[in-house]
Short mmCIF file of C-alpha atoms in Angstrom, two decimals:
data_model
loop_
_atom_site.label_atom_id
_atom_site.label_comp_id
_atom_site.label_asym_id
_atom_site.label_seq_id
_atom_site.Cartn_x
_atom_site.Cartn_y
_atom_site.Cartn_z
CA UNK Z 1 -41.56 -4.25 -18.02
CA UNK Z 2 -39.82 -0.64 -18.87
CA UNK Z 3 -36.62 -0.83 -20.99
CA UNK Z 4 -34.82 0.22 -17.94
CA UNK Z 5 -34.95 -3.06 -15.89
CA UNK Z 6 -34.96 -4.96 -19.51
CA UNK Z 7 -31.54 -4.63 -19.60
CA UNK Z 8 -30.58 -5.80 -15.99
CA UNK Z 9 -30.88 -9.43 -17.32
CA UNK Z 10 -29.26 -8.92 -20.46
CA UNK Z 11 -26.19 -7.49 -19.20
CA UNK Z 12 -26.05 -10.13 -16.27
CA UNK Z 13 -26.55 -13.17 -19.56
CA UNK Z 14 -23.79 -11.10 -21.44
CA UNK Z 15 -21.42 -10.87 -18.61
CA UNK Z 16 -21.73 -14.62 -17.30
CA UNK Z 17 -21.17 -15.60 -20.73
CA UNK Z 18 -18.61 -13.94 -21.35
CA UNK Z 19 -17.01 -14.92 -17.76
CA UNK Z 20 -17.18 -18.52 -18.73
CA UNK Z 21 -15.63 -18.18 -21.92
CA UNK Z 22 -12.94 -16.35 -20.10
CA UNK Z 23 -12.76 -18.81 -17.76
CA UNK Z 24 -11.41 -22.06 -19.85
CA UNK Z 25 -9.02 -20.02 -21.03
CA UNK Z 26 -7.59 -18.44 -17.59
CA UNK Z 27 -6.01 -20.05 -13.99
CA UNK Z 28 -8.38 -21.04 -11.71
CA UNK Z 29 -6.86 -20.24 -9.23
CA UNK Z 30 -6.22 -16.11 -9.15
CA UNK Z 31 -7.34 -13.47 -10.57
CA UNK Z 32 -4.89 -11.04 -12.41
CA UNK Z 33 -4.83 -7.45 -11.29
CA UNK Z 34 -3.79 -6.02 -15.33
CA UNK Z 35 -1.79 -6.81 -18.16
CA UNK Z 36 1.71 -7.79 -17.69
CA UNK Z 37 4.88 -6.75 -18.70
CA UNK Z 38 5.45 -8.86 -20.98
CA UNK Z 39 1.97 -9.15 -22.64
CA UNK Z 40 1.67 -4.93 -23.21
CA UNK Z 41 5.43 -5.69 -24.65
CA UNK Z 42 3.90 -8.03 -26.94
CA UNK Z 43 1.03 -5.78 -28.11
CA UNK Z 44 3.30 -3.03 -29.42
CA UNK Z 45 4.81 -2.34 -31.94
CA UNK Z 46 8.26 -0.53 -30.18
CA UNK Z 47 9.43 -0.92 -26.69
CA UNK Z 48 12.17 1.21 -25.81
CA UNK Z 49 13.92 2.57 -22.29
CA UNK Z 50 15.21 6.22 -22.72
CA UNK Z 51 16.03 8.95 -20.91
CA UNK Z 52 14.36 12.31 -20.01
CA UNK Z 53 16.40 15.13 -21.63
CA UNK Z 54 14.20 18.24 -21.79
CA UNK Z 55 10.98 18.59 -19.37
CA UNK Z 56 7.68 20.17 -20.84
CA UNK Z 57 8.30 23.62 -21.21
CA UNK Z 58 5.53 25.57 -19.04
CA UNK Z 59 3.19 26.80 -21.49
CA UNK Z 60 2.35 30.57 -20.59
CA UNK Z 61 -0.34 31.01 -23.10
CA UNK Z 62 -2.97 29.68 -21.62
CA UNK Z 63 -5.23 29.81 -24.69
CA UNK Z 64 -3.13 27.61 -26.13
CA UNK Z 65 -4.79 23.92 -27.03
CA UNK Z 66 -1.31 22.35 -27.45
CA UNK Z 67 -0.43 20.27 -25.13
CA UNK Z 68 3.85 20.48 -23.63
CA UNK Z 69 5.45 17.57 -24.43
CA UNK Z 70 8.79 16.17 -22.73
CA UNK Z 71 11.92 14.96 -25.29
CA UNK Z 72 13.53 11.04 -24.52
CA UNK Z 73 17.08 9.86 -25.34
CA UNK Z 74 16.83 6.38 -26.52
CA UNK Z 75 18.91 4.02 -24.61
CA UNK Z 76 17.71 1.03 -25.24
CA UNK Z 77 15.43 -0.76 -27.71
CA UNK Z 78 13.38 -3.75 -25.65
CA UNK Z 79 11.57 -4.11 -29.05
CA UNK Z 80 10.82 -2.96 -32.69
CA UNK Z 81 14.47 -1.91 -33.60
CA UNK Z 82 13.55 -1.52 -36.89
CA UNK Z 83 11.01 0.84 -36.23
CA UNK Z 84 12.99 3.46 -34.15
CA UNK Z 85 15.65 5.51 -35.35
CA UNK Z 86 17.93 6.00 -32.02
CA UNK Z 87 19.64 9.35 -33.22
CA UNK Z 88 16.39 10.95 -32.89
CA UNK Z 89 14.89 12.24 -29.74
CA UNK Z 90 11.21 10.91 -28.96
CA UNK Z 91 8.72 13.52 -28.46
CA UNK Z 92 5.69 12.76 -25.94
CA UNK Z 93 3.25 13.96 -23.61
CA UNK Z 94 4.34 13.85 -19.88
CA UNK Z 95 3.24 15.37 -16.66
CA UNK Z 96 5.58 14.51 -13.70
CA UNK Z 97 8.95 16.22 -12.28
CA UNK Z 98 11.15 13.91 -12.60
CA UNK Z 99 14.96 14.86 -13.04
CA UNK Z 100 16.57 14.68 -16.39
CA UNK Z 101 18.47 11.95 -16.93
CA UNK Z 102 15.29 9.87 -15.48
CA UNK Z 103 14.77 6.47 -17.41
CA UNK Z 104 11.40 5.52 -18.75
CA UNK Z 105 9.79 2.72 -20.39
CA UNK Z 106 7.85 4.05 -23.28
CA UNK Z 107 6.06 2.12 -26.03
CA UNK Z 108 4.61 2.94 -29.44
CA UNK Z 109 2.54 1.74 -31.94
CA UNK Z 110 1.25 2.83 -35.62
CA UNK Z 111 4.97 2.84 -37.49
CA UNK Z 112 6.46 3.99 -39.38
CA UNK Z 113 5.18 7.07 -37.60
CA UNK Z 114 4.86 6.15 -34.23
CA UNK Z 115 2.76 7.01 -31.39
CA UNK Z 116 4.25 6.74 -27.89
CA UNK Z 117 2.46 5.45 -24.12
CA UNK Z 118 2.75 8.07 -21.53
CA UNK Z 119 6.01 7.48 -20.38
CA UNK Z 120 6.83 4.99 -16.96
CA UNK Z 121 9.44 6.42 -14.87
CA UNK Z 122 11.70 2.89 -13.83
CA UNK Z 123 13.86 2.67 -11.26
CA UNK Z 124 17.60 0.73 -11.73
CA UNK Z 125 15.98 -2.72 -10.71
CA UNK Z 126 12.80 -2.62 -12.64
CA UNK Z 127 14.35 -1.45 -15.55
CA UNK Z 128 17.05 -4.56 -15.53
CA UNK Z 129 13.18 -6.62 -14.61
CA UNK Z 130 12.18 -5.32 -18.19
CA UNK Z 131 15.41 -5.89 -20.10
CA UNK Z 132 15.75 -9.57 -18.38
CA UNK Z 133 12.13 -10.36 -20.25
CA UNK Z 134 12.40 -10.80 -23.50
CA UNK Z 135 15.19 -13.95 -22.25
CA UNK Z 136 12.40 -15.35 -20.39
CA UNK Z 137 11.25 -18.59 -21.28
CA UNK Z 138 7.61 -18.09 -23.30
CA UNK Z 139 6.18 -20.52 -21.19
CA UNK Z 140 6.78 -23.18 -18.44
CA UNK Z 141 7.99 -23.61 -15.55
CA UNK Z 142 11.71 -22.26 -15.74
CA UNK Z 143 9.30 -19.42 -16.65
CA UNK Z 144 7.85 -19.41 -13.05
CA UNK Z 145 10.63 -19.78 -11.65
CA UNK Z 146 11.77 -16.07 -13.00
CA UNK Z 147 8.94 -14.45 -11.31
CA UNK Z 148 8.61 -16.28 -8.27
CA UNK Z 149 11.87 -14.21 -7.03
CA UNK Z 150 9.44 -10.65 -7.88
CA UNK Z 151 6.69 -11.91 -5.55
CA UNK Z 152 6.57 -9.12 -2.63
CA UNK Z 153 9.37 -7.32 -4.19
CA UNK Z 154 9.75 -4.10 -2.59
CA UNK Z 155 8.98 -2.40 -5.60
CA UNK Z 156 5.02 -2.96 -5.80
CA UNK Z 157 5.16 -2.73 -9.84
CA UNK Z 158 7.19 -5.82 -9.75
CA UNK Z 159 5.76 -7.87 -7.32
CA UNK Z 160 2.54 -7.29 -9.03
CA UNK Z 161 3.98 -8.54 -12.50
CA UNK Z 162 5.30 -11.34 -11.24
CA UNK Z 163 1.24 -12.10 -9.22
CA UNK Z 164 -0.38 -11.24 -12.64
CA UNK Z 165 2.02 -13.89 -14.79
CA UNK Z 166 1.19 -16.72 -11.48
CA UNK Z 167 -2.18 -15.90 -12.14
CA UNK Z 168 -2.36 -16.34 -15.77
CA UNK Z 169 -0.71 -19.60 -15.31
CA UNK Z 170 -2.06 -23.22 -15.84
CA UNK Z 171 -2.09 -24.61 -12.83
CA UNK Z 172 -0.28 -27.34 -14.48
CA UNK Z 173 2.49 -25.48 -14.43
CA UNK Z 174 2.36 -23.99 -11.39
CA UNK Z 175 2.42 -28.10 -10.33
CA UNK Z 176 6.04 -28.02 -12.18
CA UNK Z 177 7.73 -25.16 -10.45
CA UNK Z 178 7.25 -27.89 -7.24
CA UNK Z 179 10.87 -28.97 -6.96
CA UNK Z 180 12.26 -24.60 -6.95
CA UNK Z 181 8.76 -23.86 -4.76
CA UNK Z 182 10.34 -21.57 -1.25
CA UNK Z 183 8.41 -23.66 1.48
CA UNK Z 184 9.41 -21.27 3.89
CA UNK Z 185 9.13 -17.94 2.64
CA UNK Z 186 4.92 -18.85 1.24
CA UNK Z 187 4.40 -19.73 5.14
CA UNK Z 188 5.97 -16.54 6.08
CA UNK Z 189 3.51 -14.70 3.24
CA UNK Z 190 0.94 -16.93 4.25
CA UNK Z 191 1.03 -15.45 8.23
CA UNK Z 192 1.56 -12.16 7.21
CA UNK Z 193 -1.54 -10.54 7.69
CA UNK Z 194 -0.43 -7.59 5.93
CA UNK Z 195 -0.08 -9.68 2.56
CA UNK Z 196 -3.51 -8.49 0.54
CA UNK Z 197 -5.65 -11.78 0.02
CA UNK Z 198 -5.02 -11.99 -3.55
CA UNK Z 199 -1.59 -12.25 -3.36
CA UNK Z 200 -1.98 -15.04 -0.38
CA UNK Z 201 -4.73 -16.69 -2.53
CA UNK Z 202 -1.98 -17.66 -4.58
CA UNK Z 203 0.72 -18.45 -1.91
CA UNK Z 204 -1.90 -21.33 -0.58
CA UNK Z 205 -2.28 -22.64 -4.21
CA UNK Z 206 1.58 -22.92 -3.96
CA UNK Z 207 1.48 -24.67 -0.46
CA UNK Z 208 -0.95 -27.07 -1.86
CA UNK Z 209 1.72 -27.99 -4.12
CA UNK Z 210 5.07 -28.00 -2.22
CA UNK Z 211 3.37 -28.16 1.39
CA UNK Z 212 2.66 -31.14 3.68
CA UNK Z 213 1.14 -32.46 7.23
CA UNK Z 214 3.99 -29.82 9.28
CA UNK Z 215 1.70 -26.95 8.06
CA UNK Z 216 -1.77 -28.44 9.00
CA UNK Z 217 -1.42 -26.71 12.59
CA UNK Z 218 -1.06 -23.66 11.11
CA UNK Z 219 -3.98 -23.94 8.70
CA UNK Z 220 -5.93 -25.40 11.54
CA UNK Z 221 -5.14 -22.50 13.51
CA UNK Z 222 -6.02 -19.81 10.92
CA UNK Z 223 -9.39 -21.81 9.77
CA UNK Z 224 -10.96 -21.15 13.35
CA UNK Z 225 -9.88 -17.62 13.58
CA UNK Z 226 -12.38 -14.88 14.24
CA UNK Z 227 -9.88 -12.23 12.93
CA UNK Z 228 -10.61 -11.31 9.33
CA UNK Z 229 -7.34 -10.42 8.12
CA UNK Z 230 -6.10 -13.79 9.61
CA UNK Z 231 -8.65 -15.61 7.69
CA UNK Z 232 -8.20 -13.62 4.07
CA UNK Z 233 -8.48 -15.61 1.21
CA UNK Z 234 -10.68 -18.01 3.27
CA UNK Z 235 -11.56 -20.10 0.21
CA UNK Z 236 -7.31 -20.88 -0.92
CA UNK Z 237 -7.05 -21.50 2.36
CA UNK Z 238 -9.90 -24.58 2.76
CA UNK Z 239 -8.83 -25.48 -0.78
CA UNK Z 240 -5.28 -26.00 0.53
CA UNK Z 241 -6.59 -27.40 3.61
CA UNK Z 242 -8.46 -30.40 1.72
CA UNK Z 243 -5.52 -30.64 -0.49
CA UNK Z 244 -3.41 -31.59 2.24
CA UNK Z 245 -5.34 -33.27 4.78
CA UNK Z 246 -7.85 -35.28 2.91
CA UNK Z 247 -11.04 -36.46 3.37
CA UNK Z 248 -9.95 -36.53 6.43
CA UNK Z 249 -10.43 -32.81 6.59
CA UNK Z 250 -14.07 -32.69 5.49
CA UNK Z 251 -15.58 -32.60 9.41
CA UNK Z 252 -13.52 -29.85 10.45
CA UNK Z 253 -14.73 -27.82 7.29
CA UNK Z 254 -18.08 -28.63 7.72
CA UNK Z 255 -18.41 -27.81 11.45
CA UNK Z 256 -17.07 -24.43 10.92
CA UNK Z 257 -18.66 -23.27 7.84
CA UNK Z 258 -21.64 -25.86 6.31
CA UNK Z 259 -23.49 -27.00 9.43
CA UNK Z 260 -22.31 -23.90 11.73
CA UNK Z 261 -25.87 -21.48 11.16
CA UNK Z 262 -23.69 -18.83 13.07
CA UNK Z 263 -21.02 -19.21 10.23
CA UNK Z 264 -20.47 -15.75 8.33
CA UNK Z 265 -22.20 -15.83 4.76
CA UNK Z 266 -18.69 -15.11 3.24
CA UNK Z 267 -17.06 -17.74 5.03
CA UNK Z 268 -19.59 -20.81 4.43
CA UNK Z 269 -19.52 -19.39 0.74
CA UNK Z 270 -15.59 -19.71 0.57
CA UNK Z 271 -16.08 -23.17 1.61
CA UNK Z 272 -18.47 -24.13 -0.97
CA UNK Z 273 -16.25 -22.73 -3.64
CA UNK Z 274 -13.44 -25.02 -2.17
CA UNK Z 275 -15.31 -28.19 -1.96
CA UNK Z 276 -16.37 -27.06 -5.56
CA UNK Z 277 -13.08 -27.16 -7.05
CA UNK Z 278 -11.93 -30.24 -5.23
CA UNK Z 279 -14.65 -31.90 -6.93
CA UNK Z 280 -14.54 -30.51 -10.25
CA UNK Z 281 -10.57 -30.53 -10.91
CA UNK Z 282 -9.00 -32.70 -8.58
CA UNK Z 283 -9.78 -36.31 -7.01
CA UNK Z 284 -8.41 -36.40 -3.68
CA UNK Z 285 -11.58 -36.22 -2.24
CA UNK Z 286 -14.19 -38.91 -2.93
CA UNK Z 287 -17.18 -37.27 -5.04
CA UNK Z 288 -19.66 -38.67 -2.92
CA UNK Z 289 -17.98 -37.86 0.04
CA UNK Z 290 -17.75 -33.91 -1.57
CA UNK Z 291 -21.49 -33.98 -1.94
CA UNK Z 292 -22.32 -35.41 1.55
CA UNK Z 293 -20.61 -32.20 2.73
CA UNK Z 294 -22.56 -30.28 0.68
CA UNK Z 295 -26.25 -31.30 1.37
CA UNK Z 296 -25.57 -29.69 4.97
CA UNK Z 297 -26.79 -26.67 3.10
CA UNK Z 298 -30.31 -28.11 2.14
CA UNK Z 299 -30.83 -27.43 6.16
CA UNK Z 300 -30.36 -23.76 5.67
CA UNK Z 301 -33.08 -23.26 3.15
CA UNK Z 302 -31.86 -19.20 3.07
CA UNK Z 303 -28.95 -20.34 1.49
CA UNK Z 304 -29.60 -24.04 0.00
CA UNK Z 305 -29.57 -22.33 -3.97
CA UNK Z 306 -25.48 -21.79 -3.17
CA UNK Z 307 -25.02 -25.75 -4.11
CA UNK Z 308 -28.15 -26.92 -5.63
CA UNK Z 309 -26.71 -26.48 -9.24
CA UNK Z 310 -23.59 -28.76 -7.56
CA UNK Z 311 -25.75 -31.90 -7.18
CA UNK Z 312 -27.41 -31.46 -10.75
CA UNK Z 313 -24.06 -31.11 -12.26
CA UNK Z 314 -22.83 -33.76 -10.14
CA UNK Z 315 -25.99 -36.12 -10.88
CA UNK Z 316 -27.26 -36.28 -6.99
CA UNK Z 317 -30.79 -37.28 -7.88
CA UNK Z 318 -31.29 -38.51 -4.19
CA UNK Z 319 -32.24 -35.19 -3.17
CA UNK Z 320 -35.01 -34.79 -5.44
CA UNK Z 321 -38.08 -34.78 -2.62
CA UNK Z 322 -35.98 -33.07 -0.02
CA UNK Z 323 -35.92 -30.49 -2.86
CA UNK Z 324 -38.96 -30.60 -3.71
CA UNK Z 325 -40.15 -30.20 0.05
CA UNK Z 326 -37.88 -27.33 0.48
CA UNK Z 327 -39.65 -25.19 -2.90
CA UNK Z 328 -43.04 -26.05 -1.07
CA UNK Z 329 -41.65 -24.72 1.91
CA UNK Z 330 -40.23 -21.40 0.82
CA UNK Z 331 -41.07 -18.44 2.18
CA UNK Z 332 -39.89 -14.57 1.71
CA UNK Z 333 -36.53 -14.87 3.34
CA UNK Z 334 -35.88 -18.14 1.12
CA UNK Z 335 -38.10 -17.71 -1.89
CA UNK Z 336 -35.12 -17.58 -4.34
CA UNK Z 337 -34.40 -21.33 -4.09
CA UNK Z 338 -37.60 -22.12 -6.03
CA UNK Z 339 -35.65 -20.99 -9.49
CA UNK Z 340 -32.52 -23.32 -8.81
CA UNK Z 341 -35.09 -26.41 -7.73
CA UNK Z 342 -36.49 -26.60 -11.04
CA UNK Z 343 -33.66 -26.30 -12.85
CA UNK Z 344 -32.50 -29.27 -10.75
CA UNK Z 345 -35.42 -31.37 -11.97
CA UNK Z 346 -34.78 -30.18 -15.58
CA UNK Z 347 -31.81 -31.41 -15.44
CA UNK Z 348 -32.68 -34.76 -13.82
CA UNK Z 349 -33.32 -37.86 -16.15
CA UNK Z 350 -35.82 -39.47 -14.00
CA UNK Z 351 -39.41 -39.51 -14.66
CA UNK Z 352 -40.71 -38.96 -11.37
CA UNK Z 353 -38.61 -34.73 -12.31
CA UNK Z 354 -41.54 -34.08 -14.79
CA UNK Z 355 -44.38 -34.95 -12.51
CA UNK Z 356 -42.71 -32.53 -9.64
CA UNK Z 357 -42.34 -30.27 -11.89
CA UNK Z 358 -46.04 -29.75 -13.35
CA UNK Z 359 -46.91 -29.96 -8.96
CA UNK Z 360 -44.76 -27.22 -8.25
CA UNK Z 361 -45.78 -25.29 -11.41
CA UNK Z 362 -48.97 -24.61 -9.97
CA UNK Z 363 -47.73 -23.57 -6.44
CA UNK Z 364 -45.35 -20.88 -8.13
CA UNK Z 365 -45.99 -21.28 -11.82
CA UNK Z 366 -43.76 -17.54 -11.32
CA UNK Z 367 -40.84 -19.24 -10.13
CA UNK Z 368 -40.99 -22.14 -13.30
CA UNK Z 369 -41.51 -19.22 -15.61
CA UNK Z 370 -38.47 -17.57 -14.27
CA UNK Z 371 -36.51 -20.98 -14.76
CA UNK Z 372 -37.61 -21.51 -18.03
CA UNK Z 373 -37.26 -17.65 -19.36
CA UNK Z 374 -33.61 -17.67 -18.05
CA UNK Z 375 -32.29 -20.59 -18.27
CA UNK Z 376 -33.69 -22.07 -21.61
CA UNK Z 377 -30.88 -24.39 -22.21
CA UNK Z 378 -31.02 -28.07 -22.24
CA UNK Z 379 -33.29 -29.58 -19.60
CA UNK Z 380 -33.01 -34.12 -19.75
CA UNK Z 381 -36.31 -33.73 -18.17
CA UNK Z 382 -39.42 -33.60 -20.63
CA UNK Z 383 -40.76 -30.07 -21.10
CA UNK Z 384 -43.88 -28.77 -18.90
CA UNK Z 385 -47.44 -27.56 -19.95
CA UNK Z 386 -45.51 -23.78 -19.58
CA UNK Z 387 -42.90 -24.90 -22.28
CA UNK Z 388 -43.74 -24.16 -25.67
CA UNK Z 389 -40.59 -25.50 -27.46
CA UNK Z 390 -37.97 -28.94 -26.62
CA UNK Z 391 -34.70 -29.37 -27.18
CA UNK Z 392 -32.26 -32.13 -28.53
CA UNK Z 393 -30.90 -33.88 -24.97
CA UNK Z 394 -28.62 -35.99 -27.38
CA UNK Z 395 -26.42 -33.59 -28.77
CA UNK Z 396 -23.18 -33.08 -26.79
CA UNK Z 397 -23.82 -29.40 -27.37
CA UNK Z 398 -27.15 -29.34 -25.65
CA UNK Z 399 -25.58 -31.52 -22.82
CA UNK Z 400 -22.87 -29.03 -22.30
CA UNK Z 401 -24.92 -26.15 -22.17
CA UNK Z 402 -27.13 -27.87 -19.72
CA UNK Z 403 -24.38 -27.64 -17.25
CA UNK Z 404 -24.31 -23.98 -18.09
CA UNK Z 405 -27.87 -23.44 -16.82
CA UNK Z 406 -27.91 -25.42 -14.54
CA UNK Z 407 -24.44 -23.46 -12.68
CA UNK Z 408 -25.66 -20.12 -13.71
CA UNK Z 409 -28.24 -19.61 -11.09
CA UNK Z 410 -25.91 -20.10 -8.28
CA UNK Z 411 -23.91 -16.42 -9.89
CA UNK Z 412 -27.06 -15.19 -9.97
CA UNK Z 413 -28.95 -15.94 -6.81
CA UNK Z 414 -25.87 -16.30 -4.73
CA UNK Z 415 -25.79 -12.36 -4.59
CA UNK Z 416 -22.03 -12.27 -5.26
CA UNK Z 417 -20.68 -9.92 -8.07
CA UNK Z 418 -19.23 -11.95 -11.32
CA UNK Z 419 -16.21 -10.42 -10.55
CA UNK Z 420 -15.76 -11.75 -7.10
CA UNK Z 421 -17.60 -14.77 -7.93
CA UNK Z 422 -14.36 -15.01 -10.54
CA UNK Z 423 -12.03 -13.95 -7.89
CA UNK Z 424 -12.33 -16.70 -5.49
CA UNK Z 425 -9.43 -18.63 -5.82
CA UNK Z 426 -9.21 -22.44 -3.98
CA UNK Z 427 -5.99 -23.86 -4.07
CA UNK Z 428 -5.69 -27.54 -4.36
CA UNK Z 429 -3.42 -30.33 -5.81
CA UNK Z 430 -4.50 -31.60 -9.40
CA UNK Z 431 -3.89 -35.66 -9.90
CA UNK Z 432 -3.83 -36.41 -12.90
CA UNK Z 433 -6.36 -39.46 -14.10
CA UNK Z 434 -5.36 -42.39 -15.30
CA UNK Z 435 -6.89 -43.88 -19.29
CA UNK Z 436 -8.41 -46.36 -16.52
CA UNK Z 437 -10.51 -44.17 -14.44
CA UNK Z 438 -14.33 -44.47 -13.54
CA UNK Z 439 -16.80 -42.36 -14.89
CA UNK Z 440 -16.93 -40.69 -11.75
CA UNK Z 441 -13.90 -39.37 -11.80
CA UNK Z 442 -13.50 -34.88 -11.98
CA UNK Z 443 -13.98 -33.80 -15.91
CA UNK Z 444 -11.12 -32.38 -17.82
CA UNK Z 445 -11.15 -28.51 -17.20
CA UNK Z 446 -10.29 -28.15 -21.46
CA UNK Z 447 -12.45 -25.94 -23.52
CA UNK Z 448 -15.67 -27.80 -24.63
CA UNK Z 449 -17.11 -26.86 -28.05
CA UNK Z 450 -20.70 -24.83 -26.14
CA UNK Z 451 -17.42 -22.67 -24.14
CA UNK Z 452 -15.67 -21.92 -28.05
CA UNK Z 453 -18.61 -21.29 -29.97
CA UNK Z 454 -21.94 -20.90 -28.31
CA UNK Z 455 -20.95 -19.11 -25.26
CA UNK Z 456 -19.61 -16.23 -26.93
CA UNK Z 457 -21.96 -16.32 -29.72
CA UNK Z 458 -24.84 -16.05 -27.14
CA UNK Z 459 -22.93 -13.25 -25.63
CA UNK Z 460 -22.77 -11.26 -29.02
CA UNK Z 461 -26.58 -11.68 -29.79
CA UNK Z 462 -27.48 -10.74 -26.25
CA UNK Z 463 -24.42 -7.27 -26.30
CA UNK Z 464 -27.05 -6.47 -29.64
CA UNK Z 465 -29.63 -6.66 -28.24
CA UNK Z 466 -28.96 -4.43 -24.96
CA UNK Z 467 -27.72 -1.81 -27.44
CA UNK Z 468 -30.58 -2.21 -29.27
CA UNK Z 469 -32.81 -1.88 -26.69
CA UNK Z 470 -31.42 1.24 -25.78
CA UNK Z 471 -31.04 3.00 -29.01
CA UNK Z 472 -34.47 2.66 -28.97
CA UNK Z 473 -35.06 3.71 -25.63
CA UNK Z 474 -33.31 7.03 -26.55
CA UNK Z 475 -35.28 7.26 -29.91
#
């Protein structure tokens, strides 16, 4: 194998590692666009808002390396008043036209000597935004509740502040801005087709929260559009769905996007992601009534590996010889569901996994090679003739990082980016378990020890070894 395609799996292990490390630390629910406000603020050393007094003077030697800068009147310091001495003008490089007199937000780090941002030209009402932040609660829902009157703001730099800090929020606290939710104006945002399907990914998360059985119409409506733009953020939208109607909901869902072979792959994807995070974070859906859903998809073997690491995580060992069957079965158009089968028997504690396994290992002894190159982590099943080294099942570590390999073939054989994979955002209502609750009920979403220490060790070793790889590519 040249160097070349070498690092193609590398990479793809260092950035799914390093996406589920980000993820238990991130909302669920959206993905932020950049930094915000107030986190750049927080990473600076000086904040200030000043004014433009002198323009760049037009250079007219052009042999000259120096680059013009433009001269700033503080007005006000947002942060680091000890490190800015407002008698003096700030010096720094800028390229626009703007009038003097303009304000900008400029910030600077490296005191005492400080080096200043390129400068951001603010308008009356997004410089008040900045100067109203540092009173902002740190965190919270009063918090929220600041930003929620940004969302769609005319000015696009402050209604995508106020998206970023929604979608770096816990989704607990999302739940607590309830009671100061605006019912009316997220269905407005919600019908506007016009409103980009991040932005509405998050105004169904909302609805989830504050919304009731008045808006199931609607979502009804939108669900069975044909019109993309209608149906953006598809997967908030079933999430939401769910989250209002129920169990109830489930047939309506599947007919349109599990059992439907006609069904766009986006769409029956969205849906899977949905019925994922219903049964991972919340429990108004039955489990078992998540997963009956779900093994629709065994009957479209071209896309059966989009939930086969679902019913290993979620301990479905009933579908072990339709499995099986379905590896046997495989053909060019379906071939990459052999891969995700045995990592399903891996994972399954029965005894009857091993003996499948060694049976399928010498139809595609390829495909079990693949599994066990890629995956290495903590199979419950007993190791085949083709594995050379076992593992410690007991330790909660192993266990942990079974659940890792056993969800990381559906990013990679799903043929969705990391990114968008990421990006998919179901909205649903969290109920919180009581100490009383079965063993079935959804895991706690907190940080496990593999996600703190393993995953982004593994994601160091592997980051060497791609840059080791090509150092000595180029040598």
């Amino acid at each position: 194998m040249s160097r070349r395609f070498l690092l193609i799996p590398l990479a793809a292990a260092v950035v799914i590692a390093t996406c589920w490390a980000q993820r238990a630390a991130a909302c669920p629910f959206c993905a932020a666009v950049s930094q915000t406000f107030s986190e750049e603020i927080a990473s600076m050393d000086a904040v200030v808002i000043a004014r433009l007094v002198e323009a760049p003077p037009i250079n007219q030697n052009s042999q000259s390396d120096e680059v013009p800068k433009a001269r700033f009147q503080v007005e006000q310091v947002v942060k680091g008043q000890s490190f800015v001495d407002t008698s003096r003008l700030i010096e720094t490089i800028y390229f626009g036209d703007a009038p003097k007199g303009k304000s900008f937000l400029l910030m600077g780090v490296d005191p005492p000597k400080l080096m200043w941002s390129t400068p951001l030209a603010l308008t009356d009402r997004s410089r008040a935004y900045i100067s109203q932040l540092a009173g902002v609660p740190k965190e919270g829902a009063d918090r929220l509740a600041f930003f929620q009157n940004f969302l769609e703001d005319p000015e696009e730099m402050l209604a995508r502040d106020a998206y970023d800090e929604f979608a770096k929020a816990p989704y607990e606290v999302v739940i607590a801005l309830e009671p100061k939710m605006k019912h009316g104006q997220l269905v407005e945002w919600i019908t506007d087709a016009d409103v980009p399907a991040s932005r509405r990914r998050l105004y169904l998360t909302m609805l989830g929260v504050c919304g009731g059985e008045q808006d199931l119409p609607m979502l009804e409506e939108m669900l069975r559009s044909s019109d993309r733009k209608v149906k953006g953020g598809l997967d908030a939208m079933i999430g939401c769905y769910l989250t209002l109607k129920g169990a109830d909901g489930m047939p309506l869902i599947e007919n349109l996007f599990l059992k439907n072979e006609k069904a766009e792959y986006a769409d029956t994807y969205a849906a899977i992601m949905a019925l994922r995070f219903h049964g991972t974070e919340t429990d108004i859906i039955p489990r078992e009534r998540i997963l009956a859903g779900l093994r629709h998809m065994l009957e479209r073997p071209q896309l059966a590996d989009l939930v086969i690491p679902d019913l290993a995580r979620w301990e479905d060992w009933s579908q072990m010889e339709r499995l099986v069957k379905l590896f046997k079965e495989a053909d060019e158009k379906s071939s990459w569901v052999r891969v995700p089968v045995i990592n399903y028997l891996r994972a399954c504690p029965l005894p009857e996994s091993k003996k499948y396994i060694e049976e399928l290992e010498k139809v595609d002894p390829a495909a079990v090679k693949r599994a066990n190159t890629f995956f290495p982590f903590g199979p419950s099943a007993a190791p085949t003739s083709s594995e050379k080294a076992s593992s410690n099942d007991e330790s909660p570590v192993a266990a942990d990082a079974q659940n890792i390999a056993v969800a990381i073939p559906l990013a990679v054989s799903s043929g969705e980016p990391i990114a968008a994979a990421e990006s998919v955002v179901p909205a649903a209502r969290v109920t919180r378990a009581s100490p009383t609750a079965s063993v079935n009920s959804p895991p706690q979403s907190a940080p496990n020890l593999l996600t703190v220490t393993v995953v982004p060790w593994l994601a160091g070793v592997l980051l060497m070894a791609v840059i080791w790889t090509i150092l000595r590519g180029t040598g």
